[in-house]
Amino acid sequence: MVTDTEFIRESISQGCVMLADGESFIDRLVKYVGNGRVRWHVEFRGHRIELTTGQLKKQPTFRRKMLEQAGVLPAQRTGANYRRWAIDLRKNAIELPWRDRPVDAGFAVDRLVSHGSDRWIVEYQGKAIKFTTTKLRRQTSFRKRMLLKAKVLPPQLDPVAYRKWMDWLIRNATVAAPQTSDALMTEKSWLDDLPELAGWQKEAPPESD
């Protein structure tokens, strides 16, 4: 069986994405308690990585899990530095009962595609979900629409973490190829299925006397 260290070295030789010290900050750590055991969820750039306490304590295992599930390799710390970091992380974790485990474990979008003029498509497991920039940047709207259209509830991040993740998604978005004039969507057709997010409601016609 390949060890964590061997797996990391092989991934580096194949050109995996390695983060610098300043890019390795996680959004938060959630501690789930219940059923006689403790589970940890590391939230990072919209990913949620589940770890045991032992896996969190071991830097090679932690880095491998991040690489496998988030697609990036965190910066390596010295042994003592990592131990202090992991202890501080656990001390500041948000603690929740296990019955509140989110349905979004392991959530990650495949990619974000820009269609210009304030139009975006989030691709998730074969589904294409339309957004405007405003709705994309509002976490409540994003989570509600993903649940409605893709039947998945993304992680509930704190506002700063969500903004940071969404900024990262937008910076790394794929730009869609230009379409012919006949194929271009009108603004109305793009927004036709967004009324539940925009808060649009058709007013009932006034009753006649």
CSV table of C-alpha atoms in Angstrom, one decimal:
chain,number,residue,atom,x,y,z
A,1,MET,CA,0.0,0.0,0.0
A,2,VAL,CA,1.3,3.5,-0.9
A,3,THR,CA,2.1,5.6,2.2
A,4,ASP,CA,0.8,9.2,2.5
A,5,THR,CA,4.4,10.5,2.0
A,6,GLU,CA,4.9,8.4,-1.1
A,7,PHE,CA,1.6,9.4,-2.5
A,8,ILE,CA,2.4,13.1,-2.0
A,9,ARG,CA,5.9,12.7,-3.6
A,10,GLU,CA,4.4,11.0,-6.6
A,11,SER,CA,1.7,13.7,-6.9
A,12,ILE,CA,4.4,16.4,-6.8
A,13,SER,CA,6.4,14.7,-9.5
A,14,GLN,CA,3.3,14.7,-11.6
A,15,GLY,CA,2.8,18.5,-11.2
A,16,CYS,CA,0.0,18.8,-8.6
A,17,VAL,CA,-1.0,22.2,-7.4
A,18,MET,CA,1.1,23.2,-4.3
A,19,LEU,CA,0.0,26.1,-2.1
A,20,ALA,CA,2.3,28.7,-0.6
A,21,ASP,CA,2.1,29.4,3.2
A,22,GLY,CA,-0.2,32.3,2.7
A,23,GLU,CA,-2.7,30.2,0.6
A,24,SER,CA,-3.1,27.3,3.0
A,25,PHE,CA,-5.5,28.9,5.4
A,26,ILE,CA,-8.6,26.8,5.8
A,27,ASP,CA,-12.0,28.5,6.2
A,28,ARG,CA,-13.0,26.7,9.4
A,29,LEU,CA,-12.9,23.4,11.2
A,30,VAL,CA,-16.2,21.8,12.4
A,31,LYS,CA,-16.2,19.2,15.2
A,32,TYR,CA,-19.1,16.8,15.1
A,33,VAL,CA,-19.8,14.9,18.4
A,34,GLY,CA,-22.2,12.0,18.8
A,35,ASN,CA,-22.7,8.3,18.7
A,36,GLY,CA,-19.6,7.8,20.8
A,37,ARG,CA,-17.1,9.3,18.4
A,38,VAL,CA,-15.8,12.6,17.1
A,39,ARG,CA,-15.6,13.6,13.5
A,40,TRP,CA,-13.9,16.7,12.0
A,41,HIS,CA,-14.8,18.5,8.8
A,42,VAL,CA,-12.2,20.8,7.3
A,43,GLU,CA,-13.9,23.5,5.1
A,44,PHE,CA,-11.7,24.9,2.4
A,45,ARG,CA,-12.6,26.8,-0.7
A,46,GLY,CA,-16.1,25.2,-0.8
A,47,HIS,CA,-14.8,21.7,-0.2
A,48,ARG,CA,-15.6,19.8,3.0
A,49,ILE,CA,-13.0,17.2,3.9
A,50,GLU,CA,-14.0,14.7,6.7
A,51,LEU,CA,-11.1,13.5,9.0
A,52,THR,CA,-10.7,11.6,12.2
A,53,THR,CA,-8.7,13.1,15.0
A,54,GLY,CA,-5.8,10.8,14.2
A,55,GLN,CA,-5.8,11.9,10.5
A,56,LEU,CA,-5.9,15.6,11.5
A,57,LYS,CA,-2.9,15.1,13.8
A,58,LYS,CA,-0.7,13.6,11.1
A,59,GLN,CA,0.5,16.1,8.6
A,60,PRO,CA,1.2,13.7,5.7
A,61,THR,CA,-2.4,12.2,6.1
A,62,PHE,CA,-3.9,15.7,6.3
A,63,ARG,CA,-2.1,16.9,3.2
A,64,ARG,CA,-3.0,13.8,1.3
A,65,LYS,CA,-6.7,14.1,2.2
A,66,MET,CA,-6.6,17.8,1.1
A,67,LEU,CA,-4.9,16.8,-2.2
A,68,GLU,CA,-7.4,14.0,-2.9
A,69,GLN,CA,-10.5,15.9,-2.1
A,70,ALA,CA,-9.7,19.6,-2.7
A,71,GLY,CA,-7.2,19.1,-5.5
A,72,VAL,CA,-4.4,21.1,-3.9
A,73,LEU,CA,-1.5,20.3,-1.7
A,74,PRO,CA,-1.2,22.5,1.4
A,75,ALA,CA,2.2,24.0,2.3
A,76,GLN,CA,4.4,21.8,4.4
A,77,ARG,CA,5.1,22.9,8.0
A,78,THR,CA,7.8,21.8,10.3
A,79,GLY,CA,6.8,19.0,12.7
A,80,ALA,CA,6.5,21.2,15.8
A,81,ASN,CA,4.8,24.0,13.8
A,82,TYR,CA,2.2,21.6,12.4
A,83,ARG,CA,1.4,20.2,15.8
A,84,ARG,CA,0.9,23.6,17.3
A,85,TRP,CA,-1.2,24.6,14.3
A,86,ALA,CA,-3.4,21.5,14.6
A,87,ILE,CA,-3.9,22.0,18.3
A,88,ASP,CA,-4.9,25.6,17.8
A,89,LEU,CA,-7.2,24.6,15.0
A,90,ARG,CA,-9.0,22.0,17.2
A,91,LYS,CA,-9.3,24.4,20.1
A,92,ASN,CA,-11.1,27.0,17.8
A,93,ALA,CA,-13.3,24.5,16.0
A,94,ILE,CA,-17.0,25.0,15.8
A,95,GLU,CA,-18.7,22.1,17.8
A,96,LEU,CA,-22.0,20.7,16.6
A,97,PRO,CA,-24.0,17.6,17.5
A,98,TRP,CA,-23.7,14.8,14.9
A,99,ARG,CA,-27.4,14.8,14.2
A,100,ASP,CA,-26.8,18.2,12.6
A,101,ARG,CA,-24.3,16.8,10.1
A,102,PRO,CA,-24.9,18.6,6.8
A,103,VAL,CA,-26.1,16.9,3.7
A,104,ASP,CA,-23.4,18.8,1.8
A,105,ALA,CA,-20.4,16.7,3.0
A,106,GLY,CA,-17.9,16.5,0.1
A,107,PHE,CA,-19.6,19.3,-1.9
A,108,ALA,CA,-17.5,20.8,-4.7
A,109,VAL,CA,-18.6,22.5,-7.9
A,110,ASP,CA,-17.0,21.1,-11.1
A,111,ARG,CA,-16.4,24.5,-12.6
A,112,LEU,CA,-17.9,28.0,-13.0
A,113,VAL,CA,-18.4,29.3,-16.5
A,114,SER,CA,-18.8,32.9,-17.5
A,115,HIS,CA,-21.2,33.8,-20.3
A,116,GLY,CA,-20.6,37.5,-20.0
A,117,SER,CA,-23.0,40.3,-19.3
A,118,ASP,CA,-23.5,39.2,-15.6
A,119,ARG,CA,-24.4,35.6,-16.6
A,120,TRP,CA,-22.8,32.5,-15.1
A,121,ILE,CA,-23.3,28.7,-15.1
A,122,VAL,CA,-22.3,26.5,-12.2
A,123,GLU,CA,-21.6,23.0,-13.4
A,124,TYR,CA,-22.2,20.3,-10.8
A,125,GLN,CA,-22.3,16.6,-11.4
A,126,GLY,CA,-23.6,16.9,-15.0
A,127,LYS,CA,-26.1,19.7,-14.1
A,128,ALA,CA,-25.8,23.3,-15.4
A,129,ILE,CA,-27.3,25.9,-13.0
A,130,LYS,CA,-27.7,29.5,-14.1
A,131,PHE,CA,-26.9,32.5,-12.0
A,132,THR,CA,-26.5,36.2,-12.2
A,133,THR,CA,-23.5,37.8,-10.5
A,134,THR,CA,-25.7,39.2,-7.7
A,135,LYS,CA,-27.3,35.8,-6.9
A,136,LEU,CA,-23.9,34.0,-7.2
A,137,ARG,CA,-22.4,36.3,-4.5
A,138,ARG,CA,-25.3,35.9,-2.1
A,139,GLN,CA,-24.7,32.8,-0.1
A,140,THR,CA,-28.4,32.3,0.7
A,141,SER,CA,-29.4,32.6,-2.9
A,142,PHE,CA,-26.6,30.3,-4.0
A,143,ARG,CA,-27.5,27.6,-1.5
A,144,LYS,CA,-31.2,27.8,-2.2
A,145,ARG,CA,-30.7,27.5,-5.9
A,146,MET,CA,-28.3,24.6,-5.7
A,147,LEU,CA,-30.7,22.8,-3.5
A,148,LEU,CA,-33.6,23.5,-5.9
A,149,LYS,CA,-31.8,22.6,-9.1
A,150,ALA,CA,-29.1,20.1,-8.1
A,151,LYS,CA,-30.7,18.6,-5.0
A,152,VAL,CA,-27.6,19.4,-2.9
A,153,LEU,CA,-27.1,21.9,-0.1
A,154,PRO,CA,-23.7,23.5,-0.2
A,155,PRO,CA,-21.7,24.2,3.1
A,156,GLN,CA,-22.9,27.1,5.2
A,157,LEU,CA,-19.7,29.2,5.4
A,158,ASP,CA,-19.2,32.4,7.4
A,159,PRO,CA,-19.7,35.5,5.3
A,160,VAL,CA,-16.0,36.2,4.9
A,161,ALA,CA,-15.1,32.6,4.0
A,162,TYR,CA,-18.0,32.5,1.4
A,163,ARG,CA,-16.8,35.8,-0.2
A,164,LYS,CA,-13.3,34.5,-0.4
A,165,TRP,CA,-14.4,31.2,-1.9
A,166,MET,CA,-16.6,32.9,-4.5
A,167,ASP,CA,-13.9,35.4,-5.4
A,168,TRP,CA,-11.6,32.5,-6.0
A,169,LEU,CA,-14.2,30.7,-8.2
A,170,ILE,CA,-14.8,33.8,-10.2
A,171,ARG,CA,-11.1,34.5,-10.7
A,172,ASN,CA,-10.7,30.9,-12.0
A,173,ALA,CA,-13.9,30.7,-14.0
A,174,THR,CA,-13.9,29.3,-17.6
A,175,VAL,CA,-15.0,31.8,-20.2
A,176,ALA,CA,-17.6,30.3,-22.6
A,177,ALA,CA,-16.9,30.4,-26.3
A,178,PRO,CA,-18.7,33.2,-28.2
A,179,GLN,CA,-22.1,32.2,-29.6
A,180,THR,CA,-23.7,33.3,-32.9
A,181,SER,CA,-26.3,35.9,-32.7
A,182,ASP,CA,-29.1,33.3,-33.2
A,183,ALA,CA,-27.9,31.3,-30.3
A,184,LEU,CA,-27.5,34.1,-27.8
A,185,MET,CA,-29.8,34.0,-24.9
A,186,THR,CA,-31.8,37.1,-24.2
A,187,GLU,CA,-31.7,38.6,-20.7
A,188,LYS,CA,-35.3,37.6,-20.2
A,189,SER,CA,-34.8,33.9,-21.1
A,190,TRP,CA,-31.7,33.8,-18.8
A,191,LEU,CA,-33.7,35.0,-15.9
A,192,ASP,CA,-36.9,33.2,-16.5
A,193,ASP,CA,-36.1,30.5,-14.0
A,194,LEU,CA,-34.8,32.8,-11.3
A,195,PRO,CA,-37.9,34.4,-9.8
A,196,GLU,CA,-37.6,32.5,-6.5
A,197,LEU,CA,-34.2,34.1,-6.0
A,198,ALA,CA,-34.9,37.6,-7.2
A,199,GLY,CA,-37.9,37.8,-5.0
A,200,TRP,CA,-40.2,38.5,-8.0
A,201,GLN,CA,-43.9,37.9,-7.3
A,202,LYS,CA,-46.7,38.4,-9.7
A,203,GLU,CA,-49.2,40.8,-8.2
A,204,ALA,CA,-52.8,39.7,-8.4
A,205,PRO,CA,-54.9,41.9,-10.7
A,206,PRO,CA,-57.1,44.3,-8.7
A,207,GLU,CA,-60.6,43.0,-8.1
A,208,SER,CA,-63.3,44.8,-10.0
A,209,ASP,CA,-66.2,46.4,-8.1
